[in-house]
Amino acid sequence: MAVPNKEVVASLTERSTDPLRSISLSPSRRFGVIAGKDNLQLVKISPDGLKRLRLLNITQYLQTNVPSGERQSQPAKYGDVRDTFGLGVPKQSTQRTMSHGNIAVTCAAWSSLQQTEQQASETSDQTPSLDAEKANSIIAAAGSNGVVVVWTSGSFFPGGGGGSMGNPQPEGYLNQHSRAVNSLAWHPRQPGLLLTASQDATAKLWHRKDSIDRKGEDKRKKSNWFANKANTKDSKVYQWKCIATFKPKNEAIRDIQWSNFQDDIFALVTVSGSLIVYNRYIGMRALAKVAAHDGDASCLDFHPTQPYIIATGGSNDNRVKVWDLESNITMSKKDDHNISVNAGTLNTIRSETENSANSVSSHDTDKSTPRLETSNSSNGIRSLNGFSQNSSTLSNTTLSRHSKVSSPLSLHVLSISAAVTKIKWRPSASSVMDDDEVDRHESMLAVASARQASAGGSGVLGLWSCDRPFMPLSVVEGHEKGAIGDFVWLETPYRNTKPTSHPLVSSAEPMDKSRSGSVGRYSPSTTTDGTVVLRGSLRGDAESILFDNKEKDDERRAAPRIWQHILSVGRDGRCLVQSLVRGERPMSRIPPSCFALANLSPFQTGYGSLQVFSVYQNVPKGAENDMKLTGLRRDQYTAQAPGIFKEEMSDEEMEFDRSDGLDFFEPGRRFPDTSPELVFNVVDGGKLDSSGLPINEDVEAICIAPEVLHLSRFASSYQLYPDSELTARVDLCLHNAGIAENLRRDSLARMWRSIASMMQGAGLDELPKAGTSIAPTNVMQFVLLPTVKSLLLERAEAGDVQTCVAVCEVLQVIDSDQNTKIPGLDITLLREWYLSYIDLLEQMCLFSASAFLIQRCNDPVIGAMNQNSTTIHESCSTCGKPLQPSTEPGGTTRKVCKTCRRPVGMCFLCHQPVTALYVWCQGCGHGGHLECALKWFGGFESEPPREICPTGCGHRCNFQKMNS
Amino acid sequence: MTQEAEPGRIYVDTQHEDLVHDAQLDYYGCRLATCSSDRTIKIYNVSETSYELSATLQGHEGPVWQVSWSHPKFGVLLASCSFDGSVFIHREIRPRDWSLVHVARRIHDSSVNSVAFAPHEYGLKVAAASSDGRVSIISCQNDDDWSLEYIEDNALGVNSVSWAPSGAYHDESNSEGTEISRLVTGGCDNRMRFWKLQDSGQWCEDSQSQVSKDLCHSDWVRDVAWAPCLVPNINMVASCSEDRTVLIWTQNGRNEEWKALLLHTFDSPVWRVSWSVTGHMLAVSSGDNDVSVWKAGVDGTWSQMSTVEDTPETQHDG
């Protein structure tokens, strides 16, 4: 509720009028390409913010260069299917013959052509030089007409190689899709491999081939060769060829992505909500098909460090689901482990893969289930909720055992509460921050969602943890007027300014090794287990590090990074860098404590008094817990680090010394870590000290007002009606005054006494009848009525309804004609008092007191409460059927049940007719004389108390020991 | 009548797996319902110093924010509201056996933050306040027929709803007429709003009585609570806000202006306020776990009731 958009750190000044659909970063992550409606924009990301380098209208490429020769090879049309799902597609489905203006750019993707292991990892440390990046990376853009155009990125940069400034010359046109291409995916490690996913229900794998390629068969060698060639900036002519087509279903494919770890594996999601995983060499059979979402599945993302974990987002069911497809993806044979489990391994041999593929059908039925199980349970997965982990494991073992293709239940389901447009796992932090800092990023996802369905609405971007499936950890809403089309994570370098404060443990292994070794199961990253500390501290000029990478390369490599900025493009035409650190924390909106006031039941200590109970739970909140909860840090180290953007810190943030409070922090702890406890603050035990105050032995207990505390005592000890001992109302008043005095309520005692003395002085024992206009014979009569009236009103305003009702009853303020004897005091007001007092009594289970009051009250409305809500149904204790009214003329007593013809009202013990008080068990309905019941159940005459009904019906009537 | 037992605290291990958001004792104080982010509601039998888990109610698809017990004349009914936009009404049909009597699934587009049964005099009705800016009134007609009405409150969202107690207003000119039900809401627009049910059956904002602008909240109103009323037409409402203040609003007479009195400015946001059954005593929870109890003095000023040792003698003069 503070300044809006405080989370926006930087934005592109040139705001597009048209929606922006897609963004992709260059390999160095210093440039981005944005797909606008009809253009591509080259953007520089620097500490100064975002800067647009170039705006290029590319519809001409998409439209004009459609070789007609390939048109014949386009797949059969799925017109009907497409039409069915056309609505869920964000882009306008277009026909081939559309006019120039109607072709929209649907997405863009930037990839490196350099083949290094470093770049296989998403947090590439080695920043290629600008020149290298220009020459060795490649940009693909797709259009709504199904054409994909590929450029070398150098041609995009002003003054770069390739074509002229105005018209970069495309390297290739990929145009076999008959409808819009929804997603592009470059292979993360093998350059020149591009997957396109289209509205026309196919996904195609394209390969960049040298036109004079001689060894087309050997993929591995060829790609290496390419890379080498590219490094030497040999200007070759490349050909693009579709080498595989995948038709998973007859429905549009929404998103496609390569696995980060297995070179041949990719996954896609379709418009009907299926998640389908393929091996690129096995086109005819998917490795896994999962019905992931109800309706449209809009996006997916492979986990950055866990090979088999995929997150999918649904735009229709507003959920993000996390899947463990290890059983589906991995092969059962032992040598399968050789296949591409390690990052950057390029030794994938086709024959091996195909061998494994042959066995897919045989193994995935019988092996999948146990595998999944072990993967879940053996690692002690820290980021799994206990319950969801159990449920998924259990369900998988039971459900999928007999299914042909195992369809695992999702590990996590996040309820986003808005249509999900894009998801991206948070990349793992690149290294240890500090000796007490650990990477908590693994299980976090950034989720972009649209407030309203796919069209308008603001774009919300939230950071979600699998541990907290209903609440984002941090939310940024910079895109106010349009959904977020695409986003990428930006890293925030972290500058350790106090390296000497902790003993440095020099790491034997370079950081890169520990990172590349972090390929593992769904388990804490390896950075958590070591005491790997920075080898060198960063003291250099912060700003220069990013760009002077030649000198600072070593330092940069060692610089730990944290991922908390997001560069996003939206339908509102804006391109923003938002800081999740500055986002709103929905957690802080949740009250950490809850409490309630209640009256104690008769079964509780301090019966009749008020009590406050509250819940004590450890809720992470505030700055000191923010890092634990979100993995986002906001302090002088990140804000002033050699970051991408300098952020001004508030004083509050500066003050916070974050070195405190983290010592006890254990990785993976879930908050709250203990189950919440509810605490009743029993106020007192009903004991009073000499001054009449409750004795309170618990210092933290809360002292409660005496009038509430004593309500039950007064209720049981006040005498409201004359009887044989106290015949006069004056005596009643004096009696009640004595009670108040005993309970140390002197003001109440004085009140009762003054009423008594006024009555005595007036010479009356009751108030004069209403309407009688007898002239007062003495002064006391004159002041009596006004005094009582003001007294009552004063007590009512103080909330002391008990005193009000007691005075009214003693003085018989209400007469039988529904009038009050006190002028100006309305009967309805009195009725309110009576009703609320009766309600209070009943709430405290003082039923006899309330029944007595109802019975004796002169007001017929109150008196009628006895009949309210009271229905007595009689039923025969023998057969249980309702007793029918006697049909005999004049017969009002029912002695015989009409159903079973047995006498009614016989005692269950002595079998004699009961003429006096009949008591019965509410459970079985049997009863009889009170004495007989007491004899049987109460342990009379040293007999042990019995529990079972004497009729032998087997009912345990007496389950509590009767109080003597 | 007094039961001698050691004073102290009863600790209830709620067995919830996530944050507990609300805990309510039933009318008789024998049963406790808690609700949690783990999507469940748990019912405990509380007696003396022991407690016992009686039932776990499931069905919500999101965190359950609040629960409310009905008056016992309707049976053992519990209303719950959830993040998933649903309001459920549960009934204990026999001990430990609960069933859903009414499922209002996704009646709101957004989280339902507060739920409250109406005073029993108005019939079986539930008001639920949601982040989508609406308040829904679910009323039970005859024969288990449930109707649903909406009140459009404010677009930012409603955090809390509270019913006026029966008998809060009295119209001398219309002594035989049925009483108008009213409620008060507190929302994310930092305001409270008073609503009343018109004769036409429509809810409308109570435009007759102004709400004073002299003193108002500067952040989300977190909770509102209408005090129990003993003198008709003299009403009191407590509201608490994330601006760390608690305001006591009083109205002296029908259609008079609601005037605010600052109870206290706390150190941290104030989450909940709750009146004691007799009114005139207010419990306030702020910050993490601080519950304080406040009491109105004779002169209309409010003072905090503290533990015995620092309690001055002024206390037992009530």
PDB file of C-alpha atoms in Angstrom, chain A residues 1 319 387 468 470 587-599 601-605 607 610-617 619 670 672 675-682 685 687 696-705 707-708 713 716 745 795-799 801 826 828-829 832-833 836 839-840 842-843 845-847, chain B residues 1-14 16-25 27-30 32 37 39 46-49 61-63 65 71 83 106 166-167 170 219-220 222 230-232 242 271-272 274-278 280-281 283-285 287-289 291 293 295 305-309 315-318:
ATOM      1  CA  MET A   1       0.000   0.000   0.000  1.00  0.00           C
ATOM      2  CA  ARG A 319      -2.508 -23.980 -11.027  1.00  0.00           C
ATOM      3  CA  PHE A 387       1.727 -34.392   3.450  1.00  0.00           C
ATOM      4  CA  ARG A 468       3.661 -22.725   0.419  1.00  0.00           C
ATOM      5  CA  PHE A 470      -1.346 -21.069  -1.594  1.00  0.00           C
ATOM      6  CA  MET A 587       2.702 -13.408   4.185  1.00  0.00           C
ATOM      7  CA  SER A 588       2.887 -10.152   6.053  1.00  0.00           C
ATOM      8  CA  ARG A 589      -0.781  -9.656   5.394  1.00  0.00           C
ATOM      9  CA  ILE A 590      -1.666 -12.689   7.384  1.00  0.00           C
ATOM     10  CA  PRO A 591      -2.223 -12.119  11.041  1.00  0.00           C
ATOM     11  CA  PRO A 592       0.304 -14.198  12.866  1.00  0.00           C
ATOM     12  CA  SER A 593      -1.788 -14.699  15.891  1.00  0.00           C
ATOM     13  CA  CYS A 594      -5.345 -15.433  16.524  1.00  0.00           C
ATOM     14  CA  PHE A 595      -7.263 -15.290  19.685  1.00  0.00           C
ATOM     15  CA  ALA A 596     -10.762 -15.220  20.931  1.00  0.00           C
ATOM     16  CA  LEU A 597     -12.712 -14.307  23.968  1.00  0.00           C
ATOM     17  CA  ALA A 598     -15.025 -16.842  25.377  1.00  0.00           C
ATOM     18  CA  ASN A 599     -16.816 -17.698  28.501  1.00  0.00           C
ATOM     19  CA  SER A 601     -17.812 -23.743  30.167  1.00  0.00           C
ATOM     20  CA  PRO A 602     -18.847 -25.428  33.396  1.00  0.00           C
ATOM     21  CA  PHE A 603     -16.294 -28.078  32.604  1.00  0.00           C
ATOM     22  CA  GLN A 604     -13.418 -25.734  32.818  1.00  0.00           C
ATOM     23  CA  THR A 605     -11.358 -24.161  35.469  1.00  0.00           C
ATOM     24  CA  TYR A 607     -15.998 -21.592  35.318  1.00  0.00           C
ATOM     25  CA  LEU A 610     -14.194 -14.878  30.794  1.00  0.00           C
ATOM     26  CA  GLN A 611     -11.122 -16.206  29.222  1.00  0.00           C
ATOM     27  CA  VAL A 612      -8.896 -15.224  26.402  1.00  0.00           C
ATOM     28  CA  PHE A 613      -7.230 -17.846  24.381  1.00  0.00           C
ATOM     29  CA  SER A 614      -4.719 -17.340  21.692  1.00  0.00           C
ATOM     30  CA  VAL A 615      -2.578 -19.240  19.298  1.00  0.00           C
ATOM     31  CA  TYR A 616       1.139 -19.110  19.608  1.00  0.00           C
ATOM     32  CA  GLN A 617       2.952 -19.885  16.455  1.00  0.00           C
ATOM     33  CA  VAL A 619       5.471 -16.903  11.973  1.00  0.00           C
ATOM     34  CA  ARG A 670       9.865 -24.867   6.952  1.00  0.00           C
ATOM     35  CA  PRO A 672       6.473 -22.281  10.947  1.00  0.00           C
ATOM     36  CA  SER A 675       2.972 -27.012  14.949  1.00  0.00           C
ATOM     37  CA  PRO A 676       0.975 -24.154  16.340  1.00  0.00           C
ATOM     38  CA  GLU A 677      -0.193 -24.313  19.885  1.00  0.00           C
ATOM     39  CA  LEU A 678      -3.317 -22.922  21.308  1.00  0.00           C
ATOM     40  CA  VAL A 679      -3.070 -21.451  24.740  1.00  0.00           C
ATOM     41  CA  PHE A 680      -5.904 -20.802  27.079  1.00  0.00           C
ATOM     42  CA  ASN A 681      -5.187 -18.071  29.487  1.00  0.00           C
ATOM     43  CA  VAL A 682      -7.282 -19.177  32.332  1.00  0.00           C
ATOM     44  CA  GLY A 685      -9.183 -20.287  39.565  1.00  0.00           C
ATOM     45  CA  LYS A 687     -10.151 -17.612  44.142  1.00  0.00           C
ATOM     46  CA  ASN A 696      -3.720 -14.842  39.608  1.00  0.00           C
ATOM     47  CA  GLU A 697      -0.776 -17.120  39.808  1.00  0.00           C
ATOM     48  CA  ASP A 698       0.172 -16.874  36.191  1.00  0.00           C
ATOM     49  CA  VAL A 699       1.825 -13.571  35.548  1.00  0.00           C
ATOM     50  CA  GLU A 700       0.999 -13.718  31.892  1.00  0.00           C
ATOM     51  CA  ALA A 701      -2.637 -14.423  32.400  1.00  0.00           C
ATOM     52  CA  ILE A 702      -4.948 -11.566  31.801  1.00  0.00           C
ATOM     53  CA  CYS A 703      -6.987 -10.123  34.573  1.00  0.00           C
ATOM     54  CA  ILE A 704     -10.630  -9.940  33.844  1.00  0.00           C
ATOM     55  CA  ALA A 705     -13.239  -7.546  35.094  1.00  0.00           C
ATOM     56  CA  GLU A 707     -18.362  -8.284  37.126  1.00  0.00           C
ATOM     57  CA  VAL A 708     -17.803 -10.834  34.428  1.00  0.00           C
ATOM     58  CA  ARG A 713     -21.694 -16.513  41.381  1.00  0.00           C
ATOM     59  CA  SER A 716     -26.567 -18.527  41.689  1.00  0.00           C
ATOM     60  CA  ARG A 745     -18.319  -5.643  45.277  1.00  0.00           C
ATOM     61  CA  ARG A 795     -25.818  -0.217  35.111  1.00  0.00           C
ATOM     62  CA  ALA A 796     -26.942  -0.990  31.581  1.00  0.00           C
ATOM     63  CA  GLU A 797     -24.467   1.384  30.090  1.00  0.00           C
ATOM     64  CA  ALA A 798     -21.756  -0.213  32.124  1.00  0.00           C
ATOM     65  CA  GLY A 799     -22.726  -3.522  30.603  1.00  0.00           C
ATOM     66  CA  VAL A 801     -27.075  -6.554  32.587  1.00  0.00           C
ATOM     67  CA  ASP A 826     -39.723   1.135  27.893  1.00  0.00           C
ATOM     68  CA  THR A 828     -38.836  -3.333  25.047  1.00  0.00           C
ATOM     69  CA  LEU A 829     -35.658  -2.128  26.634  1.00  0.00           C
ATOM     70  CA  GLU A 832     -33.642  -6.735  25.772  1.00  0.00           C
ATOM     71  CA  TRP A 833     -31.999  -6.899  29.147  1.00  0.00           C
ATOM     72  CA  SER A 836     -29.483 -10.917  26.831  1.00  0.00           C
ATOM     73  CA  ASP A 839     -28.693 -15.719  26.801  1.00  0.00           C
ATOM     74  CA  LEU A 840     -25.692 -15.106  29.004  1.00  0.00           C
ATOM     75  CA  GLU A 842     -27.489 -20.189  29.005  1.00  0.00           C
ATOM     76  CA  GLN A 843     -24.121 -19.572  27.488  1.00  0.00           C
ATOM     77  CA  CYS A 845     -24.758 -23.359  31.134  1.00  0.00           C
ATOM     78  CA  LEU A 846     -26.661 -21.884  34.089  1.00  0.00           C
ATOM     79  CA  PHE A 847     -29.832 -23.389  32.727  1.00  0.00           C
TER      80      PHE A 847
ATOM     81  CA  MET B   1     -20.464 -23.328  42.620  1.00  0.00           C
ATOM     82  CA  THR B   2     -16.827 -22.537  42.283  1.00  0.00           C
ATOM     83  CA  GLN B   3     -14.598 -25.236  41.033  1.00  0.00           C
ATOM     84  CA  GLU B   4     -11.297 -25.121  42.720  1.00  0.00           C
ATOM     85  CA  ALA B   5      -8.554 -25.845  40.312  1.00  0.00           C
ATOM     86  CA  GLU B   6      -5.152 -24.488  39.761  1.00  0.00           C
ATOM     87  CA  PRO B   7      -5.077 -21.531  37.479  1.00  0.00           C
ATOM     88  CA  GLY B   8      -2.896 -21.867  34.505  1.00  0.00           C
ATOM     89  CA  ARG B   9      -2.863 -22.312  30.863  1.00  0.00           C
ATOM     90  CA  ILE B  10      -4.151 -25.083  28.791  1.00  0.00           C
ATOM     91  CA  TYR B  11      -1.875 -25.824  25.913  1.00  0.00           C
ATOM     92  CA  VAL B  12      -3.538 -27.420  22.998  1.00  0.00           C
ATOM     93  CA  ASP B  13      -1.361 -28.990  20.392  1.00  0.00           C
ATOM     94  CA  THR B  14      -3.467 -28.139  17.429  1.00  0.00           C
ATOM     95  CA  HIS B  16      -2.212 -28.416  12.287  1.00  0.00           C
ATOM     96  CA  GLU B  17       0.517 -28.574   9.729  1.00  0.00           C
ATOM     97  CA  ASP B  18       0.595 -24.924   8.971  1.00  0.00           C
ATOM     98  CA  LEU B  19      -0.398 -21.602  10.397  1.00  0.00           C
ATOM     99  CA  VAL B  20      -3.567 -21.473  12.411  1.00  0.00           C
ATOM    100  CA  HIS B  21      -5.709 -18.570  11.375  1.00  0.00           C
ATOM    101  CA  ASP B  22      -8.646 -18.685  13.690  1.00  0.00           C
ATOM    102  CA  ALA B  23      -9.832 -20.399  16.814  1.00  0.00           C
ATOM    103  CA  GLN B  24     -13.329 -20.141  18.177  1.00  0.00           C
ATOM    104  CA  LEU B  25     -15.082 -21.639  21.146  1.00  0.00           C
ATOM    105  CA  TYR B  27     -21.592 -20.993  22.519  1.00  0.00           C
ATOM    106  CA  TYR B  28     -21.088 -23.039  25.632  1.00  0.00           C
ATOM    107  CA  GLY B  29     -17.331 -22.868  25.576  1.00  0.00           C
ATOM    108  CA  CYS B  30     -16.979 -26.610  25.409  1.00  0.00           C
ATOM    109  CA  LEU B  32     -13.062 -25.401  20.049  1.00  0.00           C
ATOM    110  CA  SER B  37      -3.468 -23.000   6.119  1.00  0.00           C
ATOM    111  CA  ARG B  39      -6.868 -26.571   4.532  1.00  0.00           C
ATOM    112  CA  VAL B  46     -12.038 -28.862  25.713  1.00  0.00           C
ATOM    113  CA  SER B  47     -12.650 -29.739  29.291  1.00  0.00           C
ATOM    114  CA  GLU B  48     -10.875 -28.762  32.458  1.00  0.00           C
ATOM    115  CA  THR B  49      -7.237 -28.969  31.694  1.00  0.00           C
ATOM    116  CA  GLU B  61      -9.010 -26.168  -1.359  1.00  0.00           C
ATOM    117  CA  GLY B  62      -7.082 -23.380   0.242  1.00  0.00           C
ATOM    118  CA  PRO B  63      -6.208 -21.992   3.618  1.00  0.00           C
ATOM    119  CA  TRP B  65      -9.203 -18.181   7.274  1.00  0.00           C
ATOM    120  CA  HIS B  71     -26.277 -20.275  17.921  1.00  0.00           C
ATOM    121  CA  PHE B  83      -8.869 -18.712   0.308  1.00  0.00           C
ATOM    122  CA  ARG B 106     -16.412 -20.421  -5.284  1.00  0.00           C
ATOM    123  CA  SER B 166     -30.299  -8.006  17.810  1.00  0.00           C
ATOM    124  CA  GLY B 167     -31.885  -5.107  19.599  1.00  0.00           C
ATOM    125  CA  HIS B 170     -35.136   0.519  18.375  1.00  0.00           C
ATOM    126  CA  ASP B 219      -4.255   1.460   6.327  1.00  0.00           C
ATOM    127  CA  TRP B 220      -6.291  -1.676   5.822  1.00  0.00           C
ATOM    128  CA  ARG B 222      -8.288  -5.640   9.614  1.00  0.00           C
ATOM    129  CA  LEU B 230     -27.795  -3.255  26.096  1.00  0.00           C
ATOM    130  CA  VAL B 231     -29.235   0.164  25.535  1.00  0.00           C
ATOM    131  CA  PRO B 232     -30.983   0.404  22.188  1.00  0.00           C
ATOM    132  CA  GLU B 242      -2.721  -2.203  10.049  1.00  0.00           C
ATOM    133  CA  TRP B 271      -5.166  -7.935  13.673  1.00  0.00           C
ATOM    134  CA  ARG B 272      -8.249  -8.729  15.644  1.00  0.00           C
ATOM    135  CA  SER B 274     -13.171  -8.985  20.134  1.00  0.00           C
ATOM    136  CA  TRP B 275     -15.800  -7.847  22.596  1.00  0.00           C
ATOM    137  CA  SER B 276     -16.638  -9.672  25.738  1.00  0.00           C
ATOM    138  CA  VAL B 277     -20.160 -10.999  25.957  1.00  0.00           C
ATOM    139  CA  THR B 278     -21.337  -8.095  28.039  1.00  0.00           C
ATOM    140  CA  HIS B 280     -17.464  -2.815  27.465  1.00  0.00           C
ATOM    141  CA  MET B 281     -14.476  -5.008  27.465  1.00  0.00           C
ATOM    142  CA  ALA B 283      -9.606  -7.751  23.615  1.00  0.00           C
ATOM    143  CA  VAL B 284      -7.117  -6.699  20.981  1.00  0.00           C
ATOM    144  CA  SER B 285      -4.429  -8.728  19.318  1.00  0.00           C
ATOM    145  CA  GLY B 287       1.847  -7.846  16.501  1.00  0.00           C
ATOM    146  CA  ASP B 288       2.858 -11.388  16.901  1.00  0.00           C
ATOM    147  CA  ASN B 289       1.097 -12.665  19.904  1.00  0.00           C
ATOM    148  CA  VAL B 291      -3.323  -9.823  23.367  1.00  0.00           C
ATOM    149  CA  VAL B 293      -7.722  -6.423  27.236  1.00  0.00           C
ATOM    150  CA  LYS B 295     -12.051  -1.771  29.632  1.00  0.00           C
ATOM    151  CA  MET B 305      -6.265  -4.162  32.112  1.00  0.00           C
ATOM    152  CA  SER B 306      -2.981  -5.641  33.015  1.00  0.00           C
ATOM    153  CA  THR B 307      -1.726  -8.315  35.244  1.00  0.00           C
ATOM    154  CA  VAL B 308      -2.533  -8.147  38.887  1.00  0.00           C
ATOM    155  CA  GLU B 309       0.707  -6.776  40.226  1.00  0.00           C
ATOM    156  CA  GLN B 315     -10.133  -1.832  38.829  1.00  0.00           C
ATOM    157  CA  HIS B 316     -12.666  -3.286  41.086  1.00  0.00           C
ATOM    158  CA  ASP B 317     -14.763  -0.216  40.990  1.00  0.00           C
ATOM    159  CA  GLY B 318     -17.039  -1.106  38.204  1.00  0.00           C
TER     160      GLY B 318
END
